[in-house]
Short mmCIF file of N, CA and C in Angstrom, two decimals:
data_model
loop_
_atom_site.label_atom_id
_atom_site.label_comp_id
_atom_site.label_asym_id
_atom_site.label_seq_id
_atom_site.Cartn_x
_atom_site.Cartn_y
_atom_site.Cartn_z
N MET A 137 4.83 -11.20 19.44
CA MET A 137 3.94 -11.59 18.36
C MET A 137 3.39 -12.97 18.70
N THR A 138 2.10 -13.10 18.74
CA THR A 138 1.49 -14.35 19.12
C THR A 138 1.33 -15.31 17.94
N GLU A 139 1.19 -14.79 16.77
CA GLU A 139 1.05 -15.64 15.58
C GLU A 139 2.24 -15.41 14.67
N PRO A 140 2.55 -16.41 13.83
CA PRO A 140 3.63 -16.19 12.87
C PRO A 140 3.24 -15.10 11.88
N LEU A 141 4.25 -14.41 11.33
CA LEU A 141 3.93 -13.33 10.41
C LEU A 141 3.34 -13.84 9.11
N THR A 142 3.59 -15.06 8.75
CA THR A 142 2.91 -15.72 7.65
C THR A 142 2.83 -17.19 8.00
N LYS A 143 1.76 -17.81 7.63
CA LYS A 143 1.55 -19.20 8.00
C LYS A 143 1.91 -20.18 6.88
N ARG A 144 2.21 -19.68 5.71
CA ARG A 144 2.24 -20.58 4.57
C ARG A 144 3.59 -20.74 3.88
N PHE A 145 4.51 -19.83 4.09
CA PHE A 145 5.80 -19.90 3.40
C PHE A 145 6.92 -19.60 4.38
N PRO A 146 8.12 -20.10 4.09
CA PRO A 146 9.23 -19.87 5.01
C PRO A 146 9.66 -18.40 5.04
N ILE A 147 10.14 -17.99 6.19
CA ILE A 147 10.67 -16.64 6.37
C ILE A 147 12.19 -16.79 6.56
N PRO A 148 12.97 -16.23 5.66
CA PRO A 148 14.43 -16.37 5.80
C PRO A 148 14.96 -15.51 6.94
N ALA A 149 16.04 -15.96 7.53
CA ALA A 149 16.72 -15.15 8.54
C ALA A 149 17.37 -13.96 7.85
N ILE A 150 17.32 -12.80 8.46
CA ILE A 150 17.87 -11.60 7.84
C ILE A 150 19.34 -11.78 7.50
N ASP A 151 20.09 -12.43 8.38
CA ASP A 151 21.53 -12.60 8.11
C ASP A 151 21.82 -13.58 6.98
N SER A 152 20.80 -14.30 6.50
CA SER A 152 21.01 -15.24 5.39
C SER A 152 20.69 -14.61 4.02
N LEU A 153 20.20 -13.38 4.02
CA LEU A 153 19.74 -12.73 2.78
C LEU A 153 20.90 -12.12 2.01
N PRO A 154 20.72 -11.94 0.70
CA PRO A 154 21.74 -11.23 -0.08
C PRO A 154 21.99 -9.84 0.51
N ASP A 155 23.19 -9.34 0.32
CA ASP A 155 23.62 -8.08 0.95
C ASP A 155 22.65 -6.93 0.69
N ASP A 156 22.21 -6.76 -0.56
CA ASP A 156 21.35 -5.61 -0.88
C ASP A 156 20.01 -5.69 -0.14
N ILE A 157 19.46 -6.88 -0.02
CA ILE A 157 18.18 -7.04 0.66
C ILE A 157 18.37 -6.88 2.16
N ARG A 158 19.40 -7.49 2.71
CA ARG A 158 19.68 -7.36 4.13
C ARG A 158 19.89 -5.89 4.50
N THR A 159 20.64 -5.17 3.66
CA THR A 159 20.89 -3.74 3.91
C THR A 159 19.58 -2.96 3.91
N ARG A 160 18.69 -3.27 2.98
CA ARG A 160 17.41 -2.56 2.93
C ARG A 160 16.57 -2.86 4.16
N LEU A 161 16.50 -4.11 4.57
CA LEU A 161 15.72 -4.47 5.74
C LEU A 161 16.26 -3.80 7.00
N LEU A 162 17.56 -3.77 7.14
CA LEU A 162 18.16 -3.14 8.32
C LEU A 162 17.94 -1.63 8.31
N ALA A 163 17.95 -1.01 7.13
CA ALA A 163 17.68 0.43 7.03
C ALA A 163 16.23 0.73 7.43
N VAL A 164 15.31 -0.11 6.98
CA VAL A 164 13.89 0.07 7.34
C VAL A 164 13.73 -0.12 8.85
N GLN A 165 14.39 -1.12 9.39
CA GLN A 165 14.32 -1.37 10.83
C GLN A 165 14.87 -0.19 11.62
N GLU A 166 15.97 0.37 11.14
CA GLU A 166 16.58 1.53 11.82
C GLU A 166 15.62 2.72 11.82
N LYS A 167 14.95 2.94 10.69
CA LYS A 167 14.06 4.10 10.55
C LYS A 167 12.76 3.93 11.33
N SER A 168 12.17 2.75 11.26
CA SER A 168 10.84 2.57 11.86
C SER A 168 10.85 1.84 13.20
N GLY A 169 11.95 1.20 13.52
CA GLY A 169 12.01 0.46 14.77
C GLY A 169 11.62 -1.00 14.64
N PHE A 170 11.18 -1.41 13.47
CA PHE A 170 10.81 -2.81 13.21
C PHE A 170 10.91 -3.07 11.71
N VAL A 171 10.88 -4.35 11.34
CA VAL A 171 10.88 -4.72 9.93
C VAL A 171 9.45 -5.12 9.56
N PRO A 172 8.80 -4.37 8.68
CA PRO A 172 7.45 -4.75 8.26
C PRO A 172 7.45 -6.17 7.68
N ASN A 173 6.43 -6.92 8.03
CA ASN A 173 6.36 -8.32 7.64
C ASN A 173 6.37 -8.53 6.13
N VAL A 174 5.92 -7.55 5.35
CA VAL A 174 5.95 -7.71 3.90
C VAL A 174 7.38 -7.88 3.41
N PHE A 175 8.32 -7.17 4.01
CA PHE A 175 9.72 -7.29 3.61
C PHE A 175 10.24 -8.70 3.89
N LEU A 176 9.93 -9.21 5.09
CA LEU A 176 10.40 -10.53 5.47
C LEU A 176 9.77 -11.62 4.62
N THR A 177 8.47 -11.48 4.36
CA THR A 177 7.76 -12.49 3.58
C THR A 177 8.29 -12.55 2.15
N LEU A 178 8.42 -11.40 1.50
CA LEU A 178 8.86 -11.39 0.11
C LEU A 178 10.34 -11.68 -0.06
N ALA A 179 11.13 -11.54 1.01
CA ALA A 179 12.57 -11.81 0.93
C ALA A 179 12.86 -13.27 0.63
N TRP A 180 11.89 -14.14 0.83
CA TRP A 180 12.06 -15.55 0.51
C TRP A 180 12.44 -15.75 -0.95
N ARG A 181 11.98 -14.85 -1.83
CA ARG A 181 12.27 -14.92 -3.27
C ARG A 181 13.00 -13.64 -3.66
N PRO A 182 14.34 -13.59 -3.51
CA PRO A 182 15.10 -12.35 -3.66
C PRO A 182 14.88 -11.61 -4.99
N ASP A 183 14.84 -12.30 -6.11
CA ASP A 183 14.65 -11.59 -7.38
C ASP A 183 13.29 -10.92 -7.44
N GLU A 184 12.27 -11.59 -6.94
CA GLU A 184 10.93 -11.01 -6.93
C GLU A 184 10.84 -9.87 -5.91
N PHE A 185 11.53 -10.01 -4.79
CA PHE A 185 11.60 -8.94 -3.80
C PHE A 185 12.14 -7.67 -4.45
N ARG A 186 13.25 -7.81 -5.16
CA ARG A 186 13.86 -6.63 -5.81
C ARG A 186 12.91 -6.01 -6.83
N ALA A 187 12.28 -6.82 -7.65
CA ALA A 187 11.36 -6.30 -8.67
C ALA A 187 10.15 -5.63 -8.01
N PHE A 188 9.60 -6.27 -7.01
CA PHE A 188 8.43 -5.73 -6.31
C PHE A 188 8.74 -4.36 -5.72
N PHE A 189 9.84 -4.28 -4.97
CA PHE A 189 10.13 -3.02 -4.30
C PHE A 189 10.66 -1.95 -5.26
N ALA A 190 11.25 -2.34 -6.36
CA ALA A 190 11.64 -1.34 -7.36
C ALA A 190 10.39 -0.67 -7.94
N TYR A 191 9.37 -1.46 -8.27
CA TYR A 191 8.15 -0.88 -8.80
C TYR A 191 7.38 -0.13 -7.71
N HIS A 192 7.33 -0.70 -6.52
CA HIS A 192 6.70 0.00 -5.39
C HIS A 192 7.31 1.39 -5.22
N ASP A 193 8.63 1.45 -5.16
CA ASP A 193 9.30 2.73 -4.93
C ASP A 193 9.07 3.70 -6.08
N ALA A 194 9.07 3.19 -7.32
CA ALA A 194 8.83 4.05 -8.48
C ALA A 194 7.44 4.69 -8.41
N LEU A 195 6.46 3.95 -7.91
CA LEU A 195 5.09 4.46 -7.81
C LEU A 195 4.85 5.32 -6.57
N MET A 196 5.38 4.90 -5.45
CA MET A 196 4.99 5.49 -4.18
C MET A 196 5.92 6.59 -3.68
N ASP A 197 7.15 6.62 -4.16
CA ASP A 197 8.14 7.57 -3.64
C ASP A 197 8.46 8.71 -4.59
N LYS A 198 7.74 8.79 -5.70
CA LYS A 198 8.06 9.84 -6.68
C LYS A 198 7.59 11.20 -6.20
N ASP A 199 8.28 12.21 -6.68
CA ASP A 199 7.90 13.59 -6.37
C ASP A 199 6.98 14.11 -7.47
N GLY A 200 6.13 15.03 -7.10
CA GLY A 200 5.24 15.66 -8.08
C GLY A 200 3.98 14.85 -8.31
N GLY A 201 3.01 15.50 -8.92
CA GLY A 201 1.74 14.84 -9.20
C GLY A 201 0.95 14.59 -7.93
N LEU A 202 0.46 13.39 -7.77
CA LEU A 202 -0.29 13.03 -6.58
C LEU A 202 0.58 13.20 -5.34
N SER A 203 -0.03 13.62 -4.26
CA SER A 203 0.73 13.71 -3.01
C SER A 203 0.98 12.29 -2.49
N LYS A 204 1.93 12.17 -1.58
CA LYS A 204 2.21 10.87 -0.99
C LYS A 204 1.01 10.39 -0.18
N ALA A 205 0.29 11.29 0.45
CA ALA A 205 -0.93 10.90 1.17
C ALA A 205 -1.99 10.38 0.19
N GLU A 206 -2.16 11.05 -0.95
CA GLU A 206 -3.14 10.58 -1.93
C GLU A 206 -2.77 9.20 -2.46
N ARG A 207 -1.49 8.95 -2.65
CA ARG A 207 -1.06 7.62 -3.09
C ARG A 207 -1.46 6.56 -2.06
N GLU A 208 -1.29 6.91 -0.79
CA GLU A 208 -1.67 5.97 0.27
C GLU A 208 -3.19 5.82 0.36
N MET A 209 -3.95 6.88 0.07
CA MET A 209 -5.41 6.76 0.03
C MET A 209 -5.83 5.69 -0.97
N ILE A 210 -5.18 5.70 -2.14
CA ILE A 210 -5.49 4.71 -3.17
C ILE A 210 -5.23 3.31 -2.64
N VAL A 211 -4.10 3.13 -1.98
CA VAL A 211 -3.75 1.80 -1.45
C VAL A 211 -4.77 1.35 -0.42
N VAL A 212 -5.14 2.22 0.49
CA VAL A 212 -6.07 1.84 1.56
C VAL A 212 -7.45 1.52 0.98
N ALA A 213 -7.96 2.35 0.09
CA ALA A 213 -9.29 2.11 -0.47
C ALA A 213 -9.34 0.82 -1.28
N THR A 214 -8.37 0.62 -2.16
CA THR A 214 -8.40 -0.57 -3.01
C THR A 214 -8.07 -1.83 -2.21
N SER A 215 -7.20 -1.71 -1.23
CA SER A 215 -6.87 -2.87 -0.39
C SER A 215 -8.07 -3.28 0.45
N SER A 216 -8.86 -2.32 0.87
CA SER A 216 -10.09 -2.64 1.59
C SER A 216 -11.04 -3.41 0.67
N ALA A 217 -11.19 -2.93 -0.54
CA ALA A 217 -12.07 -3.62 -1.50
C ALA A 217 -11.57 -5.03 -1.81
N ASN A 218 -10.27 -5.21 -1.77
CA ASN A 218 -9.67 -6.52 -2.03
C ASN A 218 -9.53 -7.36 -0.76
N GLN A 219 -10.05 -6.85 0.35
CA GLN A 219 -10.03 -7.54 1.64
C GLN A 219 -8.62 -7.96 2.06
N CYS A 220 -7.69 -7.02 1.89
CA CYS A 220 -6.30 -7.28 2.28
C CYS A 220 -6.04 -6.67 3.65
N HIS A 221 -6.12 -7.50 4.66
CA HIS A 221 -5.91 -7.08 6.04
C HIS A 221 -4.56 -6.40 6.19
N TYR A 222 -3.50 -7.03 5.67
CA TYR A 222 -2.15 -6.48 5.83
C TYR A 222 -2.06 -5.06 5.27
N CYS A 223 -2.45 -4.87 4.03
CA CYS A 223 -2.26 -3.55 3.38
C CYS A 223 -3.15 -2.48 3.97
N VAL A 224 -4.37 -2.82 4.38
CA VAL A 224 -5.23 -1.82 5.00
C VAL A 224 -4.58 -1.32 6.29
N ILE A 225 -4.06 -2.23 7.09
CA ILE A 225 -3.47 -1.85 8.37
C ILE A 225 -2.14 -1.12 8.16
N ALA A 226 -1.24 -1.70 7.37
CA ALA A 226 0.09 -1.11 7.18
C ALA A 226 0.01 0.22 6.45
N HIS A 227 -0.70 0.27 5.35
CA HIS A 227 -0.78 1.52 4.59
C HIS A 227 -1.73 2.52 5.25
N GLY A 228 -2.66 2.03 6.06
CA GLY A 228 -3.47 2.94 6.86
C GLY A 228 -2.60 3.71 7.83
N ALA A 229 -1.62 3.04 8.42
CA ALA A 229 -0.69 3.71 9.33
C ALA A 229 0.12 4.77 8.59
N ILE A 230 0.60 4.41 7.42
CA ILE A 230 1.39 5.36 6.62
C ILE A 230 0.51 6.54 6.20
N LEU A 231 -0.73 6.27 5.81
CA LEU A 231 -1.65 7.34 5.43
C LEU A 231 -1.90 8.29 6.60
N ARG A 232 -2.15 7.76 7.78
CA ARG A 232 -2.39 8.64 8.94
C ARG A 232 -1.21 9.58 9.16
N ILE A 233 -0.02 9.05 9.00
CA ILE A 233 1.19 9.86 9.20
C ILE A 233 1.34 10.88 8.09
N ARG A 234 1.19 10.46 6.85
CA ARG A 234 1.40 11.38 5.73
C ARG A 234 0.32 12.45 5.66
N ALA A 235 -0.91 12.10 6.01
CA ALA A 235 -2.01 13.06 5.98
C ALA A 235 -2.09 13.88 7.27
N LYS A 236 -1.34 13.45 8.28
CA LYS A 236 -1.40 14.10 9.60
C LYS A 236 -2.85 14.14 10.10
N ASN A 237 -3.53 13.00 9.92
CA ASN A 237 -4.94 12.91 10.26
C ASN A 237 -5.19 11.51 10.84
N PRO A 238 -5.47 11.40 12.13
CA PRO A 238 -5.63 10.08 12.74
C PRO A 238 -6.90 9.32 12.34
N GLN A 239 -7.88 10.00 11.74
CA GLN A 239 -9.11 9.32 11.36
C GLN A 239 -9.19 8.90 9.88
N ILE A 240 -8.40 9.51 9.04
CA ILE A 240 -8.60 9.38 7.59
C ILE A 240 -8.50 7.93 7.09
N ALA A 241 -7.55 7.18 7.59
CA ALA A 241 -7.36 5.82 7.09
C ALA A 241 -8.57 4.95 7.40
N ASP A 242 -9.11 5.06 8.62
CA ASP A 242 -10.29 4.28 8.98
C ASP A 242 -11.48 4.68 8.12
N GLN A 243 -11.64 5.98 7.90
CA GLN A 243 -12.76 6.45 7.08
C GLN A 243 -12.66 5.88 5.66
N ILE A 244 -11.47 5.93 5.08
CA ILE A 244 -11.29 5.46 3.71
C ILE A 244 -11.44 3.95 3.64
N ALA A 245 -10.92 3.24 4.62
CA ALA A 245 -11.01 1.77 4.60
C ALA A 245 -12.46 1.29 4.70
N VAL A 246 -13.25 1.99 5.49
CA VAL A 246 -14.63 1.56 5.70
C VAL A 246 -15.52 1.99 4.53
N ASN A 247 -15.44 3.28 4.14
CA ASN A 247 -16.26 3.79 3.04
C ASN A 247 -15.71 5.14 2.61
N TYR A 248 -14.83 5.11 1.62
CA TYR A 248 -14.18 6.35 1.19
C TYR A 248 -15.19 7.39 0.70
N ARG A 249 -16.37 6.97 0.27
CA ARG A 249 -17.37 7.92 -0.23
C ARG A 249 -17.91 8.82 0.88
N LYS A 250 -17.73 8.40 2.14
CA LYS A 250 -18.18 9.20 3.27
C LYS A 250 -17.01 9.78 4.07
N ALA A 251 -15.81 9.59 3.56
CA ALA A 251 -14.61 10.08 4.26
C ALA A 251 -14.48 11.60 4.10
N ASP A 252 -13.73 12.18 5.00
CA ASP A 252 -13.45 13.62 4.95
C ASP A 252 -12.34 13.90 3.95
N ILE A 253 -12.70 13.80 2.67
CA ILE A 253 -11.76 14.06 1.58
C ILE A 253 -12.41 15.03 0.60
N THR A 254 -11.60 15.57 -0.29
CA THR A 254 -12.12 16.53 -1.27
C THR A 254 -12.86 15.80 -2.39
N PRO A 255 -13.72 16.52 -3.13
CA PRO A 255 -14.37 15.90 -4.30
C PRO A 255 -13.34 15.38 -5.31
N ARG A 256 -12.22 16.07 -5.45
CA ARG A 256 -11.16 15.61 -6.36
C ARG A 256 -10.60 14.27 -5.89
N GLN A 257 -10.34 14.15 -4.59
CA GLN A 257 -9.83 12.88 -4.05
C GLN A 257 -10.87 11.77 -4.17
N ARG A 258 -12.14 12.10 -4.02
CA ARG A 258 -13.20 11.11 -4.18
C ARG A 258 -13.22 10.60 -5.63
N ALA A 259 -13.06 11.51 -6.59
CA ALA A 259 -13.00 11.10 -8.00
C ALA A 259 -11.78 10.20 -8.24
N MET A 260 -10.67 10.55 -7.62
CA MET A 260 -9.45 9.74 -7.73
C MET A 260 -9.72 8.33 -7.23
N LEU A 261 -10.38 8.22 -6.08
CA LEU A 261 -10.66 6.90 -5.51
C LEU A 261 -11.73 6.16 -6.29
N ASP A 262 -12.70 6.87 -6.85
CA ASP A 262 -13.68 6.21 -7.73
C ASP A 262 -12.97 5.53 -8.90
N PHE A 263 -12.03 6.25 -9.52
CA PHE A 263 -11.29 5.70 -10.65
C PHE A 263 -10.41 4.54 -10.19
N ALA A 264 -9.72 4.72 -9.07
CA ALA A 264 -8.86 3.66 -8.54
C ALA A 264 -9.66 2.40 -8.24
N MET A 265 -10.82 2.57 -7.65
CA MET A 265 -11.65 1.40 -7.34
C MET A 265 -12.12 0.68 -8.59
N LYS A 266 -12.42 1.44 -9.62
CA LYS A 266 -12.85 0.80 -10.86
C LYS A 266 -11.69 0.03 -11.48
N VAL A 267 -10.50 0.61 -11.44
CA VAL A 267 -9.32 -0.11 -11.94
C VAL A 267 -9.12 -1.39 -11.13
N SER A 268 -9.29 -1.30 -9.83
CA SER A 268 -9.02 -2.43 -8.95
C SER A 268 -10.07 -3.54 -9.06
N THR A 269 -11.32 -3.17 -9.24
CA THR A 269 -12.38 -4.18 -9.17
C THR A 269 -13.10 -4.46 -10.49
N ALA A 270 -12.95 -3.57 -11.46
CA ALA A 270 -13.68 -3.77 -12.73
C ALA A 270 -12.93 -3.10 -13.89
N ALA A 271 -11.64 -3.35 -13.99
CA ALA A 271 -10.81 -2.67 -15.00
C ALA A 271 -11.31 -2.91 -16.42
N GLU A 272 -11.94 -4.04 -16.63
CA GLU A 272 -12.43 -4.34 -17.98
C GLU A 272 -13.55 -3.40 -18.41
N THR A 273 -14.13 -2.65 -17.48
CA THR A 273 -15.21 -1.73 -17.83
C THR A 273 -14.75 -0.28 -17.98
N ILE A 274 -13.46 -0.02 -17.80
CA ILE A 274 -12.94 1.35 -17.95
C ILE A 274 -13.23 1.83 -19.37
N SER A 275 -13.76 3.05 -19.45
CA SER A 275 -14.14 3.60 -20.75
C SER A 275 -13.61 5.02 -20.90
N ASP A 276 -13.80 5.57 -22.08
CA ASP A 276 -13.41 6.96 -22.31
C ASP A 276 -14.16 7.91 -21.37
N ALA A 277 -15.38 7.54 -21.01
CA ALA A 277 -16.15 8.37 -20.07
C ALA A 277 -15.47 8.44 -18.71
N ASP A 278 -14.85 7.34 -18.28
CA ASP A 278 -14.12 7.35 -17.00
C ASP A 278 -12.93 8.30 -17.08
N PHE A 279 -12.25 8.28 -18.21
CA PHE A 279 -11.10 9.19 -18.39
C PHE A 279 -11.58 10.64 -18.43
N ALA A 280 -12.68 10.89 -19.08
CA ALA A 280 -13.21 12.26 -19.14
C ALA A 280 -13.62 12.72 -17.74
N GLU A 281 -14.23 11.85 -16.98
CA GLU A 281 -14.66 12.19 -15.62
C GLU A 281 -13.47 12.56 -14.75
N ILE A 282 -12.44 11.75 -14.74
CA ILE A 282 -11.31 12.03 -13.86
C ILE A 282 -10.50 13.23 -14.35
N ALA A 283 -10.36 13.37 -15.65
CA ALA A 283 -9.66 14.54 -16.20
C ALA A 283 -10.42 15.82 -15.85
N GLY A 284 -11.74 15.72 -15.76
CA GLY A 284 -12.57 16.86 -15.39
C GLY A 284 -12.30 17.36 -13.97
N HIS A 285 -11.63 16.56 -13.17
CA HIS A 285 -11.25 16.97 -11.82
C HIS A 285 -9.82 17.49 -11.76
N GLY A 286 -9.24 17.71 -12.95
CA GLY A 286 -7.92 18.32 -13.01
C GLY A 286 -6.74 17.37 -12.97
N PHE A 287 -6.99 16.08 -13.11
CA PHE A 287 -5.87 15.13 -13.11
C PHE A 287 -5.20 15.10 -14.48
N SER A 288 -3.88 15.13 -14.47
CA SER A 288 -3.11 15.05 -15.71
C SER A 288 -3.03 13.59 -16.17
N ASP A 289 -2.56 13.39 -17.40
CA ASP A 289 -2.37 12.02 -17.89
C ASP A 289 -1.41 11.25 -17.00
N ASP A 290 -0.33 11.88 -16.55
CA ASP A 290 0.62 11.20 -15.66
C ASP A 290 -0.04 10.81 -14.34
N GLU A 291 -0.87 11.67 -13.80
CA GLU A 291 -1.54 11.36 -12.54
C GLU A 291 -2.56 10.24 -12.72
N ILE A 292 -3.27 10.24 -13.84
CA ILE A 292 -4.23 9.17 -14.12
C ILE A 292 -3.49 7.84 -14.26
N TRP A 293 -2.35 7.86 -14.93
CA TRP A 293 -1.53 6.65 -15.04
C TRP A 293 -1.13 6.17 -13.64
N ASP A 294 -0.68 7.12 -12.79
CA ASP A 294 -0.27 6.74 -11.44
C ASP A 294 -1.42 6.12 -10.65
N ILE A 295 -2.59 6.70 -10.75
CA ILE A 295 -3.75 6.15 -10.05
C ILE A 295 -3.99 4.70 -10.50
N ALA A 296 -3.97 4.49 -11.80
CA ALA A 296 -4.19 3.14 -12.33
C ALA A 296 -3.07 2.19 -11.94
N ALA A 297 -1.83 2.65 -12.04
CA ALA A 297 -0.69 1.78 -11.73
C ALA A 297 -0.65 1.41 -10.25
N ILE A 298 -0.93 2.36 -9.38
CA ILE A 298 -0.95 2.06 -7.95
C ILE A 298 -2.06 1.05 -7.65
N SER A 299 -3.22 1.26 -8.24
CA SER A 299 -4.34 0.33 -8.04
C SER A 299 -3.98 -1.07 -8.52
N ALA A 300 -3.39 -1.16 -9.69
CA ALA A 300 -3.03 -2.46 -10.26
C ALA A 300 -1.91 -3.12 -9.47
N PHE A 301 -0.89 -2.35 -9.11
CA PHE A 301 0.23 -2.91 -8.35
C PHE A 301 -0.25 -3.46 -7.01
N PHE A 302 -1.09 -2.71 -6.32
CA PHE A 302 -1.54 -3.18 -5.02
C PHE A 302 -2.57 -4.29 -5.12
N ALA A 303 -3.21 -4.46 -6.27
CA ALA A 303 -4.03 -5.65 -6.46
C ALA A 303 -3.13 -6.89 -6.40
N LEU A 304 -1.96 -6.82 -7.02
CA LEU A 304 -0.99 -7.91 -6.92
C LEU A 304 -0.55 -8.08 -5.47
N SER A 305 -0.17 -7.00 -4.83
CA SER A 305 0.29 -7.04 -3.45
C SER A 305 -0.79 -7.61 -2.53
N ASN A 306 -2.02 -7.17 -2.70
CA ASN A 306 -3.13 -7.67 -1.88
C ASN A 306 -3.30 -9.17 -2.04
N ARG A 307 -3.20 -9.63 -3.25
CA ARG A 307 -3.39 -11.06 -3.49
C ARG A 307 -2.26 -11.88 -2.87
N MET A 308 -1.03 -11.40 -2.98
CA MET A 308 0.09 -12.13 -2.37
C MET A 308 0.00 -12.09 -0.84
N ALA A 309 -0.42 -10.97 -0.28
CA ALA A 309 -0.58 -10.90 1.17
C ALA A 309 -1.65 -11.87 1.64
N ASN A 310 -2.73 -11.98 0.89
CA ASN A 310 -3.79 -12.92 1.25
C ASN A 310 -3.35 -14.37 1.07
N VAL A 311 -2.65 -14.66 -0.01
CA VAL A 311 -2.18 -16.03 -0.26
C VAL A 311 -1.20 -16.48 0.81
N THR A 312 -0.33 -15.57 1.23
CA THR A 312 0.67 -15.93 2.25
C THR A 312 0.12 -15.84 3.67
N ALA A 313 -1.09 -15.34 3.83
CA ALA A 313 -1.69 -15.10 5.16
C ALA A 313 -0.79 -14.18 5.98
N MET A 314 -0.27 -13.15 5.30
CA MET A 314 0.64 -12.20 5.95
C MET A 314 -0.10 -11.43 7.05
N ARG A 315 0.53 -11.35 8.18
CA ARG A 315 -0.04 -10.68 9.35
C ARG A 315 0.57 -9.29 9.49
N PRO A 316 -0.25 -8.26 9.71
CA PRO A 316 0.33 -6.93 9.94
C PRO A 316 1.13 -6.91 11.24
N ASN A 317 2.22 -6.20 11.23
CA ASN A 317 2.99 -6.01 12.47
C ASN A 317 2.12 -5.28 13.49
N ASP A 318 2.22 -5.65 14.73
CA ASP A 318 1.45 -5.00 15.78
C ASP A 318 1.72 -3.49 15.83
N GLU A 319 2.94 -3.09 15.52
CA GLU A 319 3.33 -1.67 15.58
C GLU A 319 2.47 -0.79 14.68
N PHE A 320 1.97 -1.32 13.57
CA PHE A 320 1.19 -0.51 12.64
C PHE A 320 -0.12 0.02 13.24
N TYR A 321 -0.71 -0.72 14.14
CA TYR A 321 -2.04 -0.38 14.62
C TYR A 321 -2.13 0.99 15.29
N MET A 322 -1.11 1.40 15.99
CA MET A 322 -1.15 2.67 16.72
C MET A 322 -0.45 3.81 16.01
N MET A 323 0.31 3.51 14.97
CA MET A 323 1.06 4.56 14.29
C MET A 323 0.14 5.66 13.75
N GLY A 324 0.49 6.90 14.03
CA GLY A 324 -0.23 8.04 13.50
C GLY A 324 -1.58 8.31 14.15
N ARG A 325 -1.89 7.58 15.20
CA ARG A 325 -3.19 7.78 15.86
C ARG A 325 -3.13 8.81 16.99
N LEU A 326 -1.99 8.90 17.62
CA LEU A 326 -1.86 9.79 18.77
C LEU A 326 -0.73 10.79 18.51
N PRO A 327 -0.88 12.03 18.99
CA PRO A 327 0.20 13.00 18.81
C PRO A 327 1.45 12.54 19.55
N LYS A 328 2.60 12.88 18.99
CA LYS A 328 3.86 12.49 19.65
C LYS A 328 4.22 13.45 20.75
#
C-alpha cells in the first residue's frame, strides 16, 4: 500500500482492540484475505464501530425482500452520487460478486439509468437516489411509483434505510479520506 488507509485519524493496532472487534476483524481477514479499511478506520471508536456494523448487518445481511445484489446496487448508486470513492470501489466489488456480473458495478456507478438492470431495479434506484440526494422532496407520488413496481412496504423501508445509512457511511469515508483496499479493484472482474 503506497498511501495510508486514512490520512486524518489514527488507526489502532488490531491486537489493541476489544476482543469482540478484534475477533470480527480477524474473521473478515480469514474470509477475504485482508481487512477492509473501513473496519480499521472505524475501530478507532469501538462503541461507534459496534453500532455502525450492527445496523449495517441488519440492513445488508437480512434474508428475504431485496436480494443481496440489489442491496449492493443501492450502495453503489448512492455512493457514486455522494462521491464516495471508498464505497463505490468496495461495494462495487461486492456487487460484482453477488450479481455474478463483472460489468454491473461500473455501469451503476457511472449511470445506473443506462445499466443492464430491470425496470424494477431502475425504479428502486430512482427512489434510493431521491432518498440520498433530495429526501425532503419525497412525496406520496414517489411511494405510489415504487409500489407500482411491486415493492412491499418492508422493501421500500429497506431501500430508504440503506440509502440513508450509506449517506452517513459515505460522509465518514470522505471525512476520514478512507482509501479503498487495493484488493477490491479486481474482485469479481475475472472468472476464478
